[in-house]
Tab-separated table of C-alpha atoms in Angstrom:
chain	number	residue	atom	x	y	z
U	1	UNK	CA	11.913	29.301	5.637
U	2	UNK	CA	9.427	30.213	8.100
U	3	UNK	CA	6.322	28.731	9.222
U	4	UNK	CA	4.475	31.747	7.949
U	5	UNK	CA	4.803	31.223	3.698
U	6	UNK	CA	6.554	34.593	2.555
U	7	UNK	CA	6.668	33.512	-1.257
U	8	UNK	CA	3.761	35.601	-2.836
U	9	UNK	CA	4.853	34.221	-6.543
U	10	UNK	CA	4.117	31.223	-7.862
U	11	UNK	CA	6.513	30.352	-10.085
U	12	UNK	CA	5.862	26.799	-10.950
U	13	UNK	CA	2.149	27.449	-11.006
U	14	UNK	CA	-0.263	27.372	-13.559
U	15	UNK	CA	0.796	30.584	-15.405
U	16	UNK	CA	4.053	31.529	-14.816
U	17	UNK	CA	6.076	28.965	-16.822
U	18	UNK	CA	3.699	28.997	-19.768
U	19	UNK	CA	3.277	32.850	-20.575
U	20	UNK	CA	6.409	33.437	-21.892
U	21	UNK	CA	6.990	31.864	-24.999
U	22	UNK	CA	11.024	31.273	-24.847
U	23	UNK	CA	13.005	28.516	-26.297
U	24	UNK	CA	15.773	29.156	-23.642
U	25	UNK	CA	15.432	26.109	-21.589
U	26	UNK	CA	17.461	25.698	-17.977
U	27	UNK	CA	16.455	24.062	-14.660
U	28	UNK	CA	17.607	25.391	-10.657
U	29	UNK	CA	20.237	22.819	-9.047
U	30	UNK	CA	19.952	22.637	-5.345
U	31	UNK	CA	22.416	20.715	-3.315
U	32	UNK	CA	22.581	19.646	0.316
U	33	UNK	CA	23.731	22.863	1.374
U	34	UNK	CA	21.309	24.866	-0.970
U	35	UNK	CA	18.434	22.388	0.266
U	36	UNK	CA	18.900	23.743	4.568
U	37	UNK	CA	19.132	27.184	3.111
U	38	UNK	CA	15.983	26.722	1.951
U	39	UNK	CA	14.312	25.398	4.349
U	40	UNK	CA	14.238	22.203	4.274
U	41	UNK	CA	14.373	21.004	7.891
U	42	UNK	CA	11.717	23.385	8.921
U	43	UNK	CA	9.772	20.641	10.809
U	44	UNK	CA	7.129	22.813	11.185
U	45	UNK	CA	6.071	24.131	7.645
U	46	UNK	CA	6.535	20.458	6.537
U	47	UNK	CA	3.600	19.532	8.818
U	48	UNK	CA	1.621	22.024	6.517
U	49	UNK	CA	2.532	21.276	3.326
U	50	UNK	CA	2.023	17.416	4.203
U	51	UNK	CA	-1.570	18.070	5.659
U	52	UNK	CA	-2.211	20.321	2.273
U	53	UNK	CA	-0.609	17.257	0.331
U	54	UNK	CA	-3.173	14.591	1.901
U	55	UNK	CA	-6.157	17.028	1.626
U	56	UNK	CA	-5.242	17.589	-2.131
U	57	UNK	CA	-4.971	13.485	-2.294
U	58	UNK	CA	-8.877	13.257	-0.506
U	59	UNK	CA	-9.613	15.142	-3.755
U	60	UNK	CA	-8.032	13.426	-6.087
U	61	UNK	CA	-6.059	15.936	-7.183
U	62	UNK	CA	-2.717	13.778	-7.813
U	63	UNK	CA	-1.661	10.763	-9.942
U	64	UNK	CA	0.926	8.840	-8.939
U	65	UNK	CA	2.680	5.643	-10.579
U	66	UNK	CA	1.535	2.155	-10.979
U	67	UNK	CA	-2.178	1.001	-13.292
U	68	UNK	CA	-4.571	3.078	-10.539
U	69	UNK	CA	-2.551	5.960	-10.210
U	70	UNK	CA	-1.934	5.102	-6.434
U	71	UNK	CA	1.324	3.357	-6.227
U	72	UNK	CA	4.686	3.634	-3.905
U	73	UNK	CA	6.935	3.534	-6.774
U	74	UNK	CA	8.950	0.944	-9.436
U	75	UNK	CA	11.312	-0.773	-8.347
U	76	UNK	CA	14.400	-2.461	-9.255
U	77	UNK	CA	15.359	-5.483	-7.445
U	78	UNK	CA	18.894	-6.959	-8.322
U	79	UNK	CA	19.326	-10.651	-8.340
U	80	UNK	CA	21.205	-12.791	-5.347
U	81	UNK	CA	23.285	-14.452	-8.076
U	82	UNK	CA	23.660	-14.317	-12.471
U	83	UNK	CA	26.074	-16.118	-14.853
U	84	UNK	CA	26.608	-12.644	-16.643
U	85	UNK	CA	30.188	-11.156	-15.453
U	86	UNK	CA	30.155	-8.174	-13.562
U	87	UNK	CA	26.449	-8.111	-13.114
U	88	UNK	CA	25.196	-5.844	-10.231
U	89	UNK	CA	24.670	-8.800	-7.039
U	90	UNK	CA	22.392	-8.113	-4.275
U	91	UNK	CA	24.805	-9.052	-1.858
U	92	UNK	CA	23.501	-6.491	0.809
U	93	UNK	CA	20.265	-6.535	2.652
U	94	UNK	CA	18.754	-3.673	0.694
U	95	UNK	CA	19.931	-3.359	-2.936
U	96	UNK	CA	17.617	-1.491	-5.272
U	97	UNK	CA	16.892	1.469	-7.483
U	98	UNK	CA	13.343	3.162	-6.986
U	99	UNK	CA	11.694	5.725	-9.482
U	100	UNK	CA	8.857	7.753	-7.624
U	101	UNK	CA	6.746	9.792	-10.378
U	102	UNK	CA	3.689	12.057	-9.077
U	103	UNK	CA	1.906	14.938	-10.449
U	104	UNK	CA	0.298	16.849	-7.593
U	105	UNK	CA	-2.244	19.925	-8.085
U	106	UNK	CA	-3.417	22.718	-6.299
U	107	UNK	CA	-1.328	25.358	-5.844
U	108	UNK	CA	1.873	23.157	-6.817
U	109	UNK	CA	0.203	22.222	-10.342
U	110	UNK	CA	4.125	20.188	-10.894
U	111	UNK	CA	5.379	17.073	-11.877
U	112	UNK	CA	8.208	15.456	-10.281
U	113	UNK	CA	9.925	12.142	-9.021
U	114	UNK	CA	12.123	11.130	-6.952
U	115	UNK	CA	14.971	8.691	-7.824
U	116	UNK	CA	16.579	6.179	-5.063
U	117	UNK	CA	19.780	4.357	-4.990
U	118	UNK	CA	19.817	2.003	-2.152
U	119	UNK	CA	22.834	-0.533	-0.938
U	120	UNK	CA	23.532	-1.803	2.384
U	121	UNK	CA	27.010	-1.908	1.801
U	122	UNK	CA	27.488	1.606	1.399
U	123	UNK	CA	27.649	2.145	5.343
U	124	UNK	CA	31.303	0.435	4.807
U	125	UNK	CA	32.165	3.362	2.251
U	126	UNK	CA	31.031	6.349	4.390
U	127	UNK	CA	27.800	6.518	2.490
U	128	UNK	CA	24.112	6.763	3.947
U	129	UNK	CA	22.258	3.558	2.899
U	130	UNK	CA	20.429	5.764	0.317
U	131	UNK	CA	21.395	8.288	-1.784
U	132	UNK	CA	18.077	10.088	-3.223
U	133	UNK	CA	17.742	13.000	-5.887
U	134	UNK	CA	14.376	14.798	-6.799
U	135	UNK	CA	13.292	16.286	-9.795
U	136	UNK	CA	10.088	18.741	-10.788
U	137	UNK	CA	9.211	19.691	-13.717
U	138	UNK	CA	6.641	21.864	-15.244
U	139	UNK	CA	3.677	19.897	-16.189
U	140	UNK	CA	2.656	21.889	-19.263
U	141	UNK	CA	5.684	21.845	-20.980
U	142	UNK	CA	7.425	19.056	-19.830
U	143	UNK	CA	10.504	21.266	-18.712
U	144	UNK	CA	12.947	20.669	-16.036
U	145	UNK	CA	12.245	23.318	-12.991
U	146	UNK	CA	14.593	22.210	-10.750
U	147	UNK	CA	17.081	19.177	-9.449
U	148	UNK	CA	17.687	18.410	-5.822
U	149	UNK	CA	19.457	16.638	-3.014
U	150	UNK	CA	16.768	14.405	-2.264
U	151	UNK	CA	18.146	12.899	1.261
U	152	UNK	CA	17.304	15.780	3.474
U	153	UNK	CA	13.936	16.045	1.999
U	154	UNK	CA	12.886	12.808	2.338
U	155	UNK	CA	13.616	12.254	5.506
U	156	UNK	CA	11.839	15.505	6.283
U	157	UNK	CA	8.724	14.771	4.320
U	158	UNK	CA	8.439	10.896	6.323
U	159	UNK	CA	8.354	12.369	9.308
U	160	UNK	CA	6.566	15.014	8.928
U	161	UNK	CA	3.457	12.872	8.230
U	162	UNK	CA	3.702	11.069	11.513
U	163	UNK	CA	3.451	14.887	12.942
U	164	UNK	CA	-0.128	15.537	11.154
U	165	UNK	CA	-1.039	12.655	12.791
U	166	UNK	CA	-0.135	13.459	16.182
U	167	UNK	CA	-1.845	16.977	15.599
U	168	UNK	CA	-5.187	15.487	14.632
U	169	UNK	CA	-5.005	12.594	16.280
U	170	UNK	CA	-3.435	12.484	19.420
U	171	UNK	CA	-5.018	13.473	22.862
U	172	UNK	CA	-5.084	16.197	24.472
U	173	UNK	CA	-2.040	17.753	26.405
U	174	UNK	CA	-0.178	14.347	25.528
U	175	UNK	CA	2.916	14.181	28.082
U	176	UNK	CA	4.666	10.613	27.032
U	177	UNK	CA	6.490	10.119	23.755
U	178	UNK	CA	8.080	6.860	22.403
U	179	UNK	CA	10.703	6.702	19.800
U	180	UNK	CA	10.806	2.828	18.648
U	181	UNK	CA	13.334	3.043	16.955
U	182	UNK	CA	16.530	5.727	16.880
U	183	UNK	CA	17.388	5.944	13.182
U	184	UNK	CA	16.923	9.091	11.072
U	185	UNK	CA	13.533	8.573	10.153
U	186	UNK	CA	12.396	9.147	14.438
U	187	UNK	CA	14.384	11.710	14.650
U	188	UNK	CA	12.848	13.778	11.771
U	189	UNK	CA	9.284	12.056	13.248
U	190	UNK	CA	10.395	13.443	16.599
U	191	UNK	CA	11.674	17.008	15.045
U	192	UNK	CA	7.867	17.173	13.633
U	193	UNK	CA	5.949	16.005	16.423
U	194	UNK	CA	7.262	18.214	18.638
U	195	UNK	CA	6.041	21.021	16.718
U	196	UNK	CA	2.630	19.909	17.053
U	197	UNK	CA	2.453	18.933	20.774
U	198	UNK	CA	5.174	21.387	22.867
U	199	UNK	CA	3.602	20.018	25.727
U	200	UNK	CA	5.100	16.525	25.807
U	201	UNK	CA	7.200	16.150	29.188
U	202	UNK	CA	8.682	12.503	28.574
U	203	UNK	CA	10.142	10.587	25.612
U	204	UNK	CA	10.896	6.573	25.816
U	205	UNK	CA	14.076	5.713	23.456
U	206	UNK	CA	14.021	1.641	22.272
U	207	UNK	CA	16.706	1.069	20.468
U	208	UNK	CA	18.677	-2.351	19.388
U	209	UNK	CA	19.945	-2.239	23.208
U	210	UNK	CA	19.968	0.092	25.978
U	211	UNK	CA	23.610	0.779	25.510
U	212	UNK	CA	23.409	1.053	21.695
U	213	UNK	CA	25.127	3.810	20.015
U	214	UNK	CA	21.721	5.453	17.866
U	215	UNK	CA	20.213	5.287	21.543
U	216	UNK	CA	22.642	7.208	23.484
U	217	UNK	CA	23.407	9.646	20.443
U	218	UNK	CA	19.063	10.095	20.537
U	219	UNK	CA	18.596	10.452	23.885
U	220	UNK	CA	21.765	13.404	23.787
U	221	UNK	CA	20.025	15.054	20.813
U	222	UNK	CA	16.963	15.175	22.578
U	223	UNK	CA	18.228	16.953	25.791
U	224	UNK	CA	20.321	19.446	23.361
U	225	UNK	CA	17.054	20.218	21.472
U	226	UNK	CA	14.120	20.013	23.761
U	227	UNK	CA	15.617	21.341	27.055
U	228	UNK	CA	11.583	21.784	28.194
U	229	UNK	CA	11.682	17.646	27.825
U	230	UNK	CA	11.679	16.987	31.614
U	231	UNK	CA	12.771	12.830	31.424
U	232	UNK	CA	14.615	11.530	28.753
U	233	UNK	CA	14.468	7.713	29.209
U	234	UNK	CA	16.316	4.802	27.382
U	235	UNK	CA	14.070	1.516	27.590
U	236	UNK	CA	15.614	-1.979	27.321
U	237	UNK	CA	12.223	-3.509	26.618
U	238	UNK	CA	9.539	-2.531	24.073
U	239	UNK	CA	6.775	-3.147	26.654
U	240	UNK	CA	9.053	-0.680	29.199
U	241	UNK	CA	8.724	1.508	25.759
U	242	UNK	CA	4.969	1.239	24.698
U	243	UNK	CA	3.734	1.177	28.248
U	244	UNK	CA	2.171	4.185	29.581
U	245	UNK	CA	3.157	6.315	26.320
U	246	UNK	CA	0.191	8.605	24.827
U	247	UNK	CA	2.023	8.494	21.608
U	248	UNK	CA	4.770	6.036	20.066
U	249	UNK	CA	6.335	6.553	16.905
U	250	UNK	CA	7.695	3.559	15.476
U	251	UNK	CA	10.327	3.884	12.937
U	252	UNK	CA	12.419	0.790	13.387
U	253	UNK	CA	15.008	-1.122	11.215
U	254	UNK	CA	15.385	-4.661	10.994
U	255	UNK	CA	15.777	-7.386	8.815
U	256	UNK	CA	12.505	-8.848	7.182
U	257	UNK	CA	10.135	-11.370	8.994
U	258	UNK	CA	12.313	-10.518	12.378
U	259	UNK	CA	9.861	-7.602	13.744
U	260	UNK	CA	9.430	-7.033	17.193
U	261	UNK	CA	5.653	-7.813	18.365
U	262	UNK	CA	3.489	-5.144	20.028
U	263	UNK	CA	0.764	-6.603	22.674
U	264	UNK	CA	-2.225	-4.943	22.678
U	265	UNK	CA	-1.934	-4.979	26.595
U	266	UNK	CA	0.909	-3.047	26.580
U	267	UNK	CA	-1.426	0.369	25.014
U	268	UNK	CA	-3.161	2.646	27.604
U	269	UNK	CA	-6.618	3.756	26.971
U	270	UNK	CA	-6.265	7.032	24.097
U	271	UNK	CA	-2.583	5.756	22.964
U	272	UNK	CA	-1.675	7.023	19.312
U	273	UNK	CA	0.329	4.410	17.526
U	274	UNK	CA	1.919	5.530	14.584
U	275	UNK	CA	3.812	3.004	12.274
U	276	UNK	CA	6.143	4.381	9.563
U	277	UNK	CA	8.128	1.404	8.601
U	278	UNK	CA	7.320	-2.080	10.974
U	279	UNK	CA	4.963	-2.884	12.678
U	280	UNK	CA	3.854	-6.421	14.400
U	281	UNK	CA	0.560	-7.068	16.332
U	282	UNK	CA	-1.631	-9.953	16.619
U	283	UNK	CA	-4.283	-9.364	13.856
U	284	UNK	CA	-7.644	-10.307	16.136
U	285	UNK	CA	-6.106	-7.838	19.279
U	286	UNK	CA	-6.276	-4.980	16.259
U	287	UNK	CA	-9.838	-5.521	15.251
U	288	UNK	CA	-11.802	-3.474	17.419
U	289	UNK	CA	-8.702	-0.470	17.283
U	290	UNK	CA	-9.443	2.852	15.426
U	291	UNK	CA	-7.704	2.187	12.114
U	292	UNK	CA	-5.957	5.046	9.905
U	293	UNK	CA	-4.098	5.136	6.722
U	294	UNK	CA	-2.723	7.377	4.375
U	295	UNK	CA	-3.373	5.374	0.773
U	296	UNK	CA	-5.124	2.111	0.991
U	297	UNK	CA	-4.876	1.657	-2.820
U	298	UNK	CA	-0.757	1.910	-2.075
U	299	UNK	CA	-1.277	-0.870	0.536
U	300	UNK	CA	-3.066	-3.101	-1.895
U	301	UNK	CA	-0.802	-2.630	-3.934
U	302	UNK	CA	1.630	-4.039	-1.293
U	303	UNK	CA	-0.290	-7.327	-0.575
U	304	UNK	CA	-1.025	-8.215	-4.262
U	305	UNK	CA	2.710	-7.916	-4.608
U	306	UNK	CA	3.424	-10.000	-1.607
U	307	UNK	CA	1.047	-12.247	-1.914
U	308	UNK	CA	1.657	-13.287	1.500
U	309	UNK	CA	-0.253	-16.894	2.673
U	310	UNK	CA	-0.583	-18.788	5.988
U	311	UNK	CA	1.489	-20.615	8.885
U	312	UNK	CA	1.179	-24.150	9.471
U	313	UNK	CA	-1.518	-23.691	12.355
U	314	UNK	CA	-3.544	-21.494	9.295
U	315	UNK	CA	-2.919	-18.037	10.586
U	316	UNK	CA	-2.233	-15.305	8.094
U	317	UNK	CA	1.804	-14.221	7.832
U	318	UNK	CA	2.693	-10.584	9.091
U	319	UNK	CA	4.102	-7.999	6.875
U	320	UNK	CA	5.684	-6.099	8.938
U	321	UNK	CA	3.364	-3.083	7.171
U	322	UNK	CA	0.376	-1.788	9.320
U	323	UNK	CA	-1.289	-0.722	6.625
U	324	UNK	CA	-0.962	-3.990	4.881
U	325	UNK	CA	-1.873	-5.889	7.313
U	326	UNK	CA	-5.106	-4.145	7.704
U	327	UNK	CA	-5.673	-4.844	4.053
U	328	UNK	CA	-5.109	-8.782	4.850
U	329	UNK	CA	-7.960	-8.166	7.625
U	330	UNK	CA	-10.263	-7.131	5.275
U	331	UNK	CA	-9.703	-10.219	2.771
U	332	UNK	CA	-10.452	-12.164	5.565
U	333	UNK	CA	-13.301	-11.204	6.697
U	334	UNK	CA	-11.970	-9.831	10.081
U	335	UNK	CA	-12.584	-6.493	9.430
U	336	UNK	CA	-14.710	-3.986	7.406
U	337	UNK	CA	-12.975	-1.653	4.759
U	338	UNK	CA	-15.024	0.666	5.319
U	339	UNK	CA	-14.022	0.372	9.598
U	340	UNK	CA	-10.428	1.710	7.754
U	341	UNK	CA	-10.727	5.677	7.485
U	342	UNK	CA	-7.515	7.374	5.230
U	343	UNK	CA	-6.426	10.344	7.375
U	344	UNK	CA	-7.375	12.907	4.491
U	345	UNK	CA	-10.883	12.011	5.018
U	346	UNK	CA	-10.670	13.606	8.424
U	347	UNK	CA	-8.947	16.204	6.848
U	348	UNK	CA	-11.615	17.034	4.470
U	349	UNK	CA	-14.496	16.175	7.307
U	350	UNK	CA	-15.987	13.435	5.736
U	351	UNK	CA	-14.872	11.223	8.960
U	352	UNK	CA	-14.292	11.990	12.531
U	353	UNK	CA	-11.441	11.968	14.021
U	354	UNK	CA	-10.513	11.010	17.965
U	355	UNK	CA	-13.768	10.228	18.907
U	356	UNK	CA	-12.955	9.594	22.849
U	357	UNK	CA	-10.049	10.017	25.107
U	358	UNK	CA	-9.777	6.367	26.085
U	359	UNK	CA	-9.994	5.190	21.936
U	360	UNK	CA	-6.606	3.375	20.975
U	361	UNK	CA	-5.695	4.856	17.286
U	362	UNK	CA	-3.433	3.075	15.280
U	363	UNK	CA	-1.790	4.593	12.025
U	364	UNK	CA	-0.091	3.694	9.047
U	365	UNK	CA	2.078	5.990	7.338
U	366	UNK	CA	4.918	4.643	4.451
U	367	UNK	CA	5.414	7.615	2.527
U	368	UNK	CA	4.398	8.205	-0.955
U	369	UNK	CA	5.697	10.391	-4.213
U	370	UNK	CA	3.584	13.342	-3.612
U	371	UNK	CA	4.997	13.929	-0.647
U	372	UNK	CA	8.253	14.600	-2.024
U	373	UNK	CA	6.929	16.619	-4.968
U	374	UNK	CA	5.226	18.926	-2.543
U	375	UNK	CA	7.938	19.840	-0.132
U	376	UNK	CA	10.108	20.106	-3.046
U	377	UNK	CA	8.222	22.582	-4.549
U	378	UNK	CA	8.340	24.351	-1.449
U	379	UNK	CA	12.087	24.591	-1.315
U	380	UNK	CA	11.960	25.051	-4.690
U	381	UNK	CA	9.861	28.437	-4.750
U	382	UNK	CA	11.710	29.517	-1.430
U	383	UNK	CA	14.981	28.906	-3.271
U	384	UNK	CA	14.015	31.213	-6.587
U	385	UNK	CA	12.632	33.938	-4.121
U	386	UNK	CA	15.666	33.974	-1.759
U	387	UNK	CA	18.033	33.270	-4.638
U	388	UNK	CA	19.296	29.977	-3.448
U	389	UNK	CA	21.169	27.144	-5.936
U	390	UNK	CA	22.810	27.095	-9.321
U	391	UNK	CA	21.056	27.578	-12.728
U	392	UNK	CA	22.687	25.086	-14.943
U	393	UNK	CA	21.327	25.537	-18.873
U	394	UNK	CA	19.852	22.830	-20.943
U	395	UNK	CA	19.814	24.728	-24.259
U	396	UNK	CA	19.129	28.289	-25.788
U	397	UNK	CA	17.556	26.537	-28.498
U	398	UNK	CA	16.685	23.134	-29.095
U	399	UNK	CA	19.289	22.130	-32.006
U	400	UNK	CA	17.392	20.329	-35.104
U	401	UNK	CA	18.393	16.407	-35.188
């Protein structure tokens, strides 16, 4: 795939799966291998296709899950203990199932979903954490289009959205990038970022330790890939990390309620802080910060769900979610909603974006469904063109029951 779109057909579009009138039903399987010939770790495209997503989101062209159309997903939490034998146990930190539906217009006009299978223990087996398929499906028939390795993707997708905000967001021949964080998620968030701003000369690593394996095996990736990259630098601290940097991307795994804190004197004037999974700052240092989200329905969702009180001295309980957090501000009365601007409203032009050099932005962004339903339907169409995957039949003709 390049970054120039070569596919002139469309053929999960409006027409093209509706004029012909056939009973024959069958659907394109993709798998892993299928999924990089078609392009999906083309950083660069993804950048695109995510800035297209969150412009066709600013017009309300999508639905998503949940009662207002606007949620993450549903979810499947499995119990610590249950008296029924055999019973799936959340004995790991991170046991769950996740169905994320979306319908998303435009030129994609396609249903799909993404389903996740997540458990901690699977590290132990040779397994990632998560193991993620996506399906799309024609949204005027109902009928299966395609079914895909979903791992690739979403990683791709998640950190591609961190990259549209470093292109619209970030100053001006920005030189100093930090990775918090050395997981897969940065390192797709890196892959995109670069793509967007060539002319970044430094990158900060924090990992769990200075001598951590994901930290060395980062910092060796990034001398491999990005040989223009004049200082590659390991930080033991997260001020050492944050300090000086014109953009951090913060991507960073840990157990709930044990986030590392952020000081607001650590940020030089114009940073771009961009929060994809945790995120701790005292809320009254944030207030007066340039604020940006990508779905602040999806983060009410979040704190409704949470429901998340107070500490004995009365001070609201972090989330370790930015964009929660921000809406906890705004129930109490510490901030404005309306001082909250989603990023596809400076897409669209209905609000600035950088306004100065020296303004401190920070921005939220925890993926959502139509993000994997677009840059699946961009492998998708690459993979019919370039004649990429299996075609596995459903029927020839529906049998009567």
């Amino acid at each position: 795939m390049t970054t120039e779109r070569d596919v002139t057909s469309e053929p999960a579009g409006r027409k093209s799966n509706i004029e012909k009138e056939k009973t024959e039903v069958s659907f394109l399987y993709l798998s892993e291998e299928d999924m990089v010939d078609a392009g999906v770790l083309n950083a660069a495209r993804c950048v695109d296709v995510m800035e297209e997503t969150i412009g066709l989101m600013e017009d309300g062209d999508f639905i998503m899950g949940g009662p207002y159309n606007d949620a993450h997903g549903l979810m499947l939490y499995f119990p610590k203990k249950s008296p029924i034998e055999n019973f799936p146990i959340n004995n790991s930190r991170d046991r769950r199932f996740i169905a994320m539906p979306a319908y998303l217009g435009g030129r994609f006009h396609v249903a799909g979903e993404k389903w996740y299978g997540s458990n901690g223990d699977n590290r132990r087996k040779g397994l990632p954490r998560s193991i993620l398929m996506v399906m799309l499906n024609d949204v005027e028939t109902g009928k299966p289009l395609a079914y895909m390795s979903g791992n690739l993707l979403s990683s791709m997708r998640t950190g591609a959205m961190p990259g549209m905000a470093a292109k619209l967001l970030a100053v001006k021949n920005a030189k100093v990038l930090t990775l918090l964080g050395c997981g897969v998620v940065n390192k797709a968030c890196l892959m995109s970022i670069m793509t967007v701003r060539p002319e970044i000369e430094t990158i900060k690593i924090k990992g769990s330790s200075p001598t951590s394996k994901t930290a060395l095996n980062m910092k060796s990736y990034i001398e491999k890939s990005y040989p223009r990259v004049k200082n590659v630098i390991i930080c033991a601290t997260m001020e050492e990390a944050v300090r000086d940097a014109d953009i951090v991307s913060e991507a960073i795994s840990c157990m709930a309620g044990q986030w590392p804190e952020v000081k607001r004197e650590w940020m030089k004037p114009g940073l771009l802080y961009i929060s994809s999974s945790t995120f701790n700052m005292d809320y009254k240092s944030i207030v007066d910060l340039k604020k940006v989200i990508d779905n602040y329905g999806m983060y009410e969702n979040y704190a409704e769900e949470d429901e998340l009180g107070y500490d004995e001295a009365g001070n609201r309980l972090h989330t370790g979610c930015m964009g929660e957090d921000f809406v906890y501000m705004v129930e109490d009365g510490l901030i404005e909603r309306d001082s909250i601007t989603q990023i596809g409203q400076i897409i669209r032009g209905k609000k600035p974006g950088r306004e100065s050099d020296d303004e401190i932005i920070l921005v939220s962004m925890e993926g959502m469904p139509i993000e994997d339903v677009a840059w699946a339907y961009e492998c998708y169409t690459y993979a019919l063109v370039h004649d990429i995957g299996t075609r596995l039949k459903v029927w020839d003709k529906p049998r009567a029951f």
